[in-house]
CSV table of C-alpha atoms and ligand atoms in Angstrom, one decimal:
chain,number,residue,atom,x,y,z
A,1,MET,CA,-20.3,3.9,16.4
A,2,THR,CA,-18.9,2.6,13.0
A,3,ASN,CA,-18.4,-1.1,12.7
A,4,VAL,CA,-15.3,-1.8,10.6
A,5,LEU,CA,-14.0,-5.2,9.4
A,6,ILE,CA,-10.4,-5.3,8.2
A,7,ALA,CA,-9.1,-8.1,6.0
A,8,GLY,CA,-5.3,-8.3,6.1
A,9,GLY,CA,-5.0,-7.0,9.6
A,10,THR,CA,-2.1,-9.4,10.2
A,11,GLY,CA,-0.1,-7.8,7.3
A,12,THR,CA,2.5,-5.0,7.1
A,13,LEU,CA,0.0,-2.3,6.0
A,14,GLY,CA,-3.2,-3.8,7.5
A,15,GLY,CA,-1.8,-4.1,11.0
A,16,ARG,CA,-0.9,-0.4,10.9
A,17,ILE,CA,-4.3,0.6,9.5
A,18,ALA,CA,-5.9,-1.5,12.3
A,19,ARG,CA,-4.0,0.4,15.0
A,20,TYR,CA,-5.1,3.7,13.6
A,21,LEU,CA,-8.7,2.6,13.4
A,22,LEU,CA,-8.5,1.4,17.0
A,23,ALA,CA,-7.3,4.8,18.1
A,24,ASP,CA,-10.6,6.3,16.8
A,25,PRO,CA,-13.1,6.1,19.7
A,26,ALA,CA,-16.0,6.1,17.2
A,27,VAL,CA,-14.8,2.8,15.6
A,28,GLN,CA,-15.4,-0.8,16.6
A,29,LEU,CA,-12.9,-2.9,14.8
A,30,ARG,CA,-13.3,-6.6,13.8
A,31,LEU,CA,-10.3,-8.5,12.3
A,32,LEU,CA,-10.9,-11.1,9.6
A,33,LEU,CA,-8.5,-14.0,10.4
A,34,ARG,CA,-8.1,-17.1,8.4
A,35,ALA,CA,-7.6,-20.5,10.0
A,36,GLY,CA,-4.0,-20.8,10.9
A,37,ALA,CA,-3.3,-17.1,11.0
A,38,LEU,CA,-2.2,-17.3,14.6
A,39,ASP,CA,0.2,-20.2,14.0
A,40,LYS,CA,3.1,-17.8,13.2
A,41,PRO,CA,4.3,-16.2,16.5
A,42,GLU,CA,4.8,-12.8,14.9
A,43,LYS,CA,1.2,-12.7,13.6
A,44,ALA,CA,-0.1,-14.0,16.9
A,45,ARG,CA,1.6,-11.1,18.6
A,46,THR,CA,0.1,-8.6,16.1
A,47,VAL,CA,-3.3,-10.0,16.7
A,48,ALA,CA,-2.9,-10.0,20.5
A,49,GLY,CA,-1.8,-6.4,20.4
A,50,LEU,CA,-4.8,-5.4,18.3
A,51,VAL,CA,-7.2,-7.3,20.6
A,52,ALA,CA,-5.7,-5.7,23.6
A,53,LEU,CA,-6.6,-2.3,22.0
A,54,GLY,CA,-10.2,-3.4,21.6
A,55,ALA,CA,-10.4,-5.4,18.3
A,56,THR,CA,-12.6,-8.4,18.0
A,57,VAL,CA,-11.9,-11.4,15.8
A,58,ALA,CA,-14.0,-13.2,13.1
A,59,GLU,CA,-12.8,-16.3,11.2
A,60,GLY,CA,-13.0,-16.1,7.5
A,61,ASP,CA,-11.0,-16.7,4.3
A,62,LEU,CA,-11.4,-14.7,1.1
A,63,LYS,CA,-11.0,-17.9,-0.8
A,64,ASP,CA,-14.0,-19.4,1.1
A,65,PRO,CA,-17.0,-17.2,0.3
A,66,ALA,CA,-19.3,-19.1,2.7
A,67,SER,CA,-17.1,-18.0,5.6
A,68,LEU,CA,-17.7,-14.3,4.8
A,69,ALA,CA,-21.4,-14.0,5.5
A,70,GLU,CA,-21.1,-14.3,9.3
A,71,ALA,CA,-17.8,-12.3,9.4
A,72,THR,CA,-19.5,-9.3,7.7
A,73,ARG,CA,-22.7,-9.3,9.7
A,74,GLY,CA,-23.4,-5.8,11.2
A,75,VAL,CA,-20.4,-4.3,9.5
A,76,ASP,CA,-20.6,-0.7,8.0
A,77,VAL,CA,-17.2,-0.5,6.4
A,78,VAL,CA,-14.8,-3.1,5.1
A,79,VAL,CA,-11.1,-2.3,4.7
A,80,SER,CA,-9.1,-4.7,2.7
A,81,ALA,CA,-5.3,-4.7,2.9
A,82,VAL,CA,-4.8,-8.3,1.6
A,83,GLN,CA,-2.1,-9.4,-0.8
A,84,GLY,CA,-2.2,-12.3,-3.2
A,85,GLY,CA,-2.9,-13.5,-6.6
A,86,ALA,CA,-6.1,-13.1,-8.6
A,87,ASP,CA,-7.9,-15.7,-6.4
A,88,VAL,CA,-7.5,-13.3,-3.5
A,89,MET,CA,-7.3,-9.9,-5.1
A,90,ILE,CA,-10.2,-10.3,-7.6
A,91,ASP,CA,-12.4,-13.3,-6.6
A,92,GLY,CA,-11.7,-13.0,-2.9
A,93,GLN,CA,-12.2,-9.3,-2.5
A,94,LEU,CA,-15.3,-9.5,-4.6
A,95,ALA,CA,-16.7,-12.3,-2.4
A,96,LEU,CA,-16.0,-10.2,0.6
A,97,ALA,CA,-17.7,-7.1,-0.9
A,98,THR,CA,-20.6,-9.3,-2.0
A,99,ALA,CA,-21.1,-10.6,1.5
A,100,ALA,CA,-20.6,-7.2,3.1
A,101,SER,CA,-23.1,-5.6,0.7
A,102,ALA,CA,-25.7,-8.3,1.3
A,103,ASN,CA,-25.3,-7.5,5.0
A,104,GLY,CA,-25.9,-3.8,4.4
A,105,ALA,CA,-22.3,-2.5,4.6
A,106,ARG,CA,-22.0,1.0,3.0
A,107,ARG,CA,-18.4,1.1,2.0
A,108,PHE,CA,-15.5,-1.0,0.8
A,109,VAL,CA,-11.8,0.1,0.7
A,110,PRO,CA,-10.0,-2.4,-1.6
A,111,SER,CA,-6.4,-3.3,-1.4
A,112,ASP,CA,-5.1,-0.9,-4.1
A,113,PHE,CA,-2.4,1.1,-2.3
A,114,ALA,CA,-0.3,1.6,-5.5
A,115,LEU,CA,0.6,4.2,-8.1
A,116,ASP,CA,-2.1,5.4,-10.5
A,117,ILE,CA,-3.5,2.0,-11.5
A,118,PHE,CA,-5.8,3.7,-14.0
A,119,ASN,CA,-2.9,5.1,-16.0
A,120,ALA,CA,-0.4,2.2,-15.5
A,121,PRO,CA,0.9,0.5,-18.6
A,122,ALA,CA,-1.6,-2.0,-20.1
A,123,GLY,CA,-0.6,-5.5,-19.2
A,124,ALA,CA,1.0,-4.8,-15.8
A,125,PRO,CA,-0.6,-7.8,-14.0
A,126,MET,CA,-0.8,-6.4,-10.5
A,127,PHE,CA,-2.5,-3.2,-11.6
A,128,ASP,CA,-4.8,-4.9,-14.1
A,129,MET,CA,-5.9,-7.1,-11.3
A,130,ARG,CA,-6.7,-4.1,-9.1
A,131,ARG,CA,-8.7,-2.3,-11.8
A,132,ARG,CA,-10.7,-5.5,-12.5
A,133,ALA,CA,-11.4,-6.1,-8.8
A,134,GLY,CA,-12.6,-2.5,-8.3
A,135,GLU,CA,-15.0,-2.7,-11.2
A,136,ALA,CA,-16.4,-6.0,-10.0
A,137,ILE,CA,-16.8,-4.6,-6.4
A,138,GLU,CA,-18.5,-1.4,-7.6
A,139,ALA,CA,-21.0,-3.6,-9.5
A,140,THR,CA,-22.2,-5.0,-6.1
A,141,GLY,CA,-23.6,-1.5,-5.4
A,142,ILE,CA,-21.3,-0.8,-2.4
A,143,ASP,CA,-19.4,2.5,-2.3
A,144,VAL,CA,-15.8,1.9,-3.2
A,145,VAL,CA,-13.2,4.3,-1.7
A,146,ARG,CA,-9.8,3.7,-3.1
A,147,VAL,CA,-6.4,4.8,-1.8
A,148,LEU,CA,-3.4,5.3,-4.1
A,149,ASN,CA,0.0,6.3,-2.8
A,150,GLY,CA,2.7,5.6,-5.3
A,151,ALA,CA,5.5,3.3,-4.0
A,152,PHE,CA,6.0,2.7,-0.3
A,153,MET,CA,8.9,5.0,0.5
A,154,ASP,CA,10.3,3.0,3.5
A,155,MET,CA,10.1,-0.3,1.6
A,156,MET,CA,11.9,1.0,-1.4
A,157,LEU,CA,14.5,2.8,0.7
A,158,ASP,CA,14.7,0.2,3.6
A,159,PRO,CA,18.4,0.4,4.8
A,160,ASP,CA,18.3,-3.4,5.5
A,161,THR,CA,17.7,-4.2,1.8
A,162,ALA,CA,19.5,-1.2,0.4
A,163,ASP,CA,18.1,-1.9,-3.1
A,164,VAL,CA,18.3,1.7,-4.2
A,165,VAL,CA,20.5,3.7,-1.7
A,166,ASP,CA,23.3,1.9,0.1
A,167,LEU,CA,24.9,4.4,2.5
A,168,GLN,CA,27.5,1.9,3.7
A,169,LYS,CA,28.8,1.3,0.2
A,170,GLY,CA,28.1,5.0,-0.9
A,171,THR,CA,26.0,3.9,-3.9
A,172,ALA,CA,22.6,4.7,-5.5
A,173,GLN,CA,21.4,2.3,-8.2
A,174,TYR,CA,18.2,2.4,-10.1
A,175,PHE,CA,16.6,1.9,-13.5
A,176,GLY,CA,16.0,4.6,-16.1
A,177,THR,CA,17.8,7.9,-16.5
A,178,GLY,CA,17.3,8.8,-12.8
A,179,ASP,CA,15.0,11.7,-13.9
A,180,GLU,CA,11.7,9.9,-14.4
A,181,PRO,CA,9.1,11.2,-11.8
A,182,PHE,CA,7.2,9.0,-9.4
A,183,ASP,CA,5.4,9.3,-6.0
A,184,LEU,CA,6.6,7.9,-2.7
A,185,THR,CA,4.7,7.6,0.6
A,186,THR,CA,5.6,5.8,3.8
A,187,VAL,CA,3.5,2.8,4.9
A,188,GLU,CA,2.7,4.6,8.2
A,189,ASP,CA,1.3,7.6,6.3
A,190,VAL,CA,-0.8,5.4,4.0
A,191,ALA,CA,-2.2,3.5,7.0
A,192,ARG,CA,-3.0,6.8,8.9
A,193,PHE,CA,-4.7,8.3,5.8
A,194,THR,CA,-6.6,5.1,5.1
A,195,ALA,CA,-7.9,4.7,8.6
A,196,ARG,CA,-9.2,8.3,8.5
A,197,LEU,CA,-10.7,8.1,5.1
A,198,ALA,CA,-12.4,4.7,5.6
A,199,VAL,CA,-14.8,6.1,8.2
A,200,ASP,CA,-15.1,9.7,6.8
A,201,PHE,CA,-18.6,9.6,5.3
A,202,SER,CA,-18.2,13.2,4.1
A,203,ALA,CA,-15.8,11.7,1.5
A,204,PRO,CA,-17.8,10.3,-1.4
A,205,ALA,CA,-16.9,7.0,-3.2
A,206,GLY,CA,-13.9,7.6,-5.5
A,207,VAL,CA,-10.2,7.6,-5.8
A,208,TYR,CA,-8.0,9.4,-3.2
A,209,ALA,CA,-4.3,9.8,-3.8
A,210,ILE,CA,-1.6,10.8,-1.3
A,211,SER,CA,2.1,11.4,-1.9
A,212,GLY,CA,4.8,12.0,0.7
A,213,GLU,CA,7.1,13.2,-2.1
A,214,ARG,CA,6.9,13.5,-5.8
A,215,THR,CA,10.5,12.8,-6.9
A,216,THR,CA,12.9,10.9,-9.1
A,217,PHE,CA,15.8,8.5,-8.4
A,218,ASN,CA,18.2,11.4,-8.7
A,219,GLY,CA,15.9,13.3,-6.2
A,220,VAL,CA,16.1,10.3,-3.8
A,221,ALA,CA,19.9,10.3,-4.1
A,222,ASP,CA,20.0,14.1,-3.7
A,223,ALA,CA,17.9,13.9,-0.5
A,224,ALA,CA,20.1,11.1,0.9
A,225,GLU,CA,23.3,13.1,0.2
A,226,ARG,CA,21.8,16.3,1.7
A,227,VAL,CA,20.7,14.6,4.9
A,228,THR,CA,23.5,12.2,5.5
A,229,GLY,CA,26.4,14.2,4.0
A,230,THR,CA,27.4,11.0,2.1
A,231,THR,CA,28.3,11.3,-1.6
A,232,LEU,CA,26.7,8.5,-3.6
A,233,ALA,CA,28.1,7.0,-6.8
A,234,ARG,CA,25.0,6.8,-9.0
A,235,ARG,CA,24.5,3.9,-11.5
A,236,SER,CA,21.6,3.0,-13.8
A,237,LEU,CA,21.1,-0.7,-14.1
A,238,GLY,CA,19.1,-0.5,-17.3
A,239,THR,CA,16.9,1.7,-19.4
A,240,VAL,CA,13.1,2.0,-19.6
A,241,GLN,CA,13.4,0.3,-23.0
A,242,ASP,CA,15.2,-2.6,-21.4
A,243,LEU,CA,12.2,-3.0,-19.0
A,244,ARG,CA,9.8,-2.7,-21.9
A,245,GLU,CA,11.5,-5.5,-23.7
A,246,ALA,CA,11.7,-7.7,-20.6
A,247,THR,CA,8.0,-7.4,-20.0
A,248,ALA,CA,7.0,-7.7,-23.7
A,249,GLY,CA,9.2,-10.9,-23.9
A,250,ALA,CA,7.7,-12.6,-20.8
A,251,ALA,CA,5.3,-15.4,-21.8
A,252,ASN,CA,3.7,-15.2,-18.3
A,253,PRO,CA,3.4,-11.6,-17.1
A,254,TRP,CA,3.9,-12.7,-13.4
A,255,ALA,CA,7.3,-14.1,-14.3
A,256,ALA,CA,8.4,-10.5,-15.1
A,257,VAL,CA,6.5,-8.9,-12.2
A,258,ARG,CA,9.5,-6.9,-11.0
A,259,GLU,CA,10.2,-5.5,-14.4
A,260,TRP,CA,6.4,-4.6,-14.8
A,261,TYR,CA,6.6,-2.9,-11.4
A,262,LEU,CA,9.7,-0.8,-12.3
A,263,LEU,CA,8.3,0.0,-15.8
A,264,SER,CA,5.1,1.1,-14.3
A,265,MET,CA,6.8,3.3,-11.7
A,266,LEU,CA,9.0,5.0,-14.4
A,267,THR,CA,6.3,5.5,-17.0
A,268,THR,CA,2.9,6.1,-15.1
A,269,PRO,CA,2.1,9.8,-14.7
A,270,THR,CA,2.3,11.0,-11.1
A,271,PHE,CA,-1.0,11.8,-9.5
A,272,ALA,CA,-2.8,14.8,-11.0
A,273,ALA,CA,-4.2,15.8,-7.6
A,274,VAL,CA,-3.3,14.6,-4.1
A,275,GLU,CA,-5.3,14.7,-0.8
A,276,ASN,CA,-2.3,15.4,1.4
A,277,SER,CA,-4.1,18.3,3.1
A,278,ARG,CA,-7.4,16.5,3.7
A,279,TYR,CA,-6.7,15.8,7.3
A,280,ALA,CA,-4.7,18.3,9.4
A,281,ASP,CA,-3.1,15.6,11.5
A,282,VAL,CA,-2.2,13.4,8.5
A,283,ARG,CA,0.6,15.2,6.7
A,284,PRO,CA,2.7,12.6,4.8
A,285,VAL,CA,6.5,12.8,5.4
A,286,GLY,CA,8.9,13.6,2.6
A,287,LEU,CA,12.3,12.2,1.7
A,288,ASP,CA,14.3,14.6,3.9
A,289,GLU,CA,12.2,13.8,7.0
A,290,TYR,CA,12.4,10.0,6.1
A,291,PHE,CA,16.2,10.0,5.8
A,292,SER,CA,16.5,12.2,9.0
A,293,SER,CA,14.4,9.7,11.0
A,294,GLN,CA,16.5,6.8,9.6
A,295,GLN,CA,19.7,8.6,10.7
A,296,LYS,CA,18.3,9.2,14.2
A,297,LYS,CA,17.2,5.6,14.4
A,298,ALA,CA,20.7,4.3,13.3
A,299,ALA,CA,22.3,6.6,16.0
A,300,THR,CA,20.0,5.3,18.7
A,301,ASP,CA,20.5,1.6,17.6
A,302,ALA,CA,24.3,2.0,17.6
B,1,NAP,N1,2.9,0.7,-3.2
B,1,NAP,C1,3.8,-0.1,-2.8
B,1,NAP,O1,5.0,0.1,-2.9
B,1,NAP,C2,3.4,-1.3,-2.0
B,1,NAP,C3,4.4,-2.1,-1.4
B,1,NAP,C4,4.0,-3.3,-0.6
B,1,NAP,C5,2.6,-3.5,-0.6
B,1,NAP,N2,1.7,-2.8,-1.2
B,1,NAP,C6,0.3,-3.1,-1.1
B,1,NAP,O2,-0.2,-3.0,0.2
B,1,NAP,C7,-1.3,-4.0,0.3
B,1,NAP,C8,-0.9,-4.8,1.6
B,1,NAP,O3,0.3,-5.4,1.3
B,1,NAP,P1,1.2,-5.9,2.6
B,1,NAP,O4,2.6,-5.9,2.1
B,1,NAP,O5,0.8,-5.2,3.8
B,1,NAP,O6,0.7,-7.5,2.6
B,1,NAP,P2,1.2,-8.6,3.6
B,1,NAP,O7,2.0,-8.1,4.7
B,1,NAP,O8,1.7,-9.8,2.8
B,1,NAP,O9,-0.2,-9.1,4.3
B,1,NAP,C9,-1.2,-9.6,3.5
B,1,NAP,C10,-2.4,-9.9,4.4
B,1,NAP,O10,-3.4,-10.5,3.5
B,1,NAP,C11,-4.0,-11.6,4.3
B,1,NAP,N3,-4.5,-12.5,3.4
B,1,NAP,C12,-4.0,-13.1,2.3
B,1,NAP,N4,-4.8,-14.0,1.7
B,1,NAP,C13,-5.9,-14.0,2.5
B,1,NAP,C14,-7.1,-14.7,2.4
B,1,NAP,N5,-7.3,-15.6,1.4
B,1,NAP,N6,-8.1,-14.5,3.3
B,1,NAP,C15,-7.9,-13.6,4.3
B,1,NAP,N7,-6.8,-12.8,4.4
B,1,NAP,C16,-5.8,-13.1,3.5
B,1,NAP,C17,-2.8,-12.1,5.1
B,1,NAP,O11,-3.3,-12.9,6.1
B,1,NAP,P3,-2.4,-14.1,6.8
B,1,NAP,O12,-1.8,-13.4,8.0
B,1,NAP,O13,-3.4,-15.1,7.1
B,1,NAP,O14,-1.4,-14.6,5.8
B,1,NAP,C18,-2.2,-10.8,5.5
B,1,NAP,O15,-2.9,-10.3,6.7
B,1,NAP,C19,-1.3,-4.7,-1.0
B,1,NAP,O16,-2.3,-4.2,-1.8
B,1,NAP,C20,0.1,-4.5,-1.6
B,1,NAP,O17,0.1,-4.7,-3.0
B,1,NAP,C21,2.1,-1.7,-1.9
C-alpha cells in the first residue's frame, strides 16, 4: 500500500487527482485540509465525496509549518495541487516537503502543471516561482517528480467564458499572429496522468510532460470549425511585441500576470518530448475530441 497525501484536494485539479488516486486499490489517500476548508458547501461536497471513496483527512496549512509534521506522518508520496502566491507556492510547498522528508516520504509532486517552466521567459512571476520552489524542494533530498502540460485546454476553451472561441458569436480571438505553437491538455488528463505517475516508482525523479495537442490559435479555430461546422471570424487582439512591452512596463510583475501568461504561452518552446504513451490507459484527448465532447454535452443539456 502506498500512502499518499494530497494538498489542494479541494481544488479544481487536486480534486480530480484525488479521485484517480482513490481508484487505485494500492493507494491509501489522505487529504490535507486547512481550517475552514469545509465552510464552503461546494468544497464540503468535494471532500465528502472523496471521503466516501476512502480518503482520510488531516488538518494542515502550508502557511503553518508546525501543522505539517503530523499531517505527513507515515506518508510515502506527497502530491501538491495548491495555488497561491509565493507564501504558498515557495515557502508553503517547501515547508510541506521538509516535513514529509523528515517523516521519511520518498517523493514530492509539486504544483507545477504548466508549460515548460524551464524555458519560459525570464521574469514571468508564476514560472519563476515554480522553478525556485522545485530547487528548494529538491534540496531537502526528497525525489521531485514534476508534471508539465501546457495550458489547460478545457479552461482556455471553456464555452462559458468563451475567451478564445465563441461559437454563439462565431468569433475566435487571440494574441499573436495565430501561428505561434503551444501545448494544450485537459484538466482531466493532467489529473489522470499525475495520479498514475505519482505512485509509479519505476519513474525516476524528473520532469514529465504531456500534451493533448500541440497547436496554435489558428489550429484551435480550425478544429472548432471542423467539428462544429461554424465559420469563425478570427481577430488578433495584439502582438507578441505588445505583450513584451506590457510586461516590461509593469513595475510589479503580478500586475501584468495575464500578459506574462500570454507572452509565455506564445514564446516558450513546446515540449521537446512528451510522455503521452507512458500509460496505455492515459491517452490525452486532442482538440477534435474536446470540441466533439463539448458539442455532445451541449446537445444533451439543450
Ligand atoms: N496550465 C494551466 O493552464 C493551468 C490552469 C489553471 C491551473 N493550473 C495549475 O494547476 C494547479 C492547481 O490549480 P487549481 O486551479 O486546481 O487551483 P484551485 O482550484 O484554486 O485550488 C487550490 C487548492 O490549493 C489549496 N490551498 C491554497 N492555499 C493553501 C494553503 N495555505 N494550505 C493548504 N492548501 C492550500 C486550496 O485549499 P482551500 O480549499 O482551503 O482553499 C485548494 O484546494 C496550480 O499549479 C495552477 O497554477 C494550470
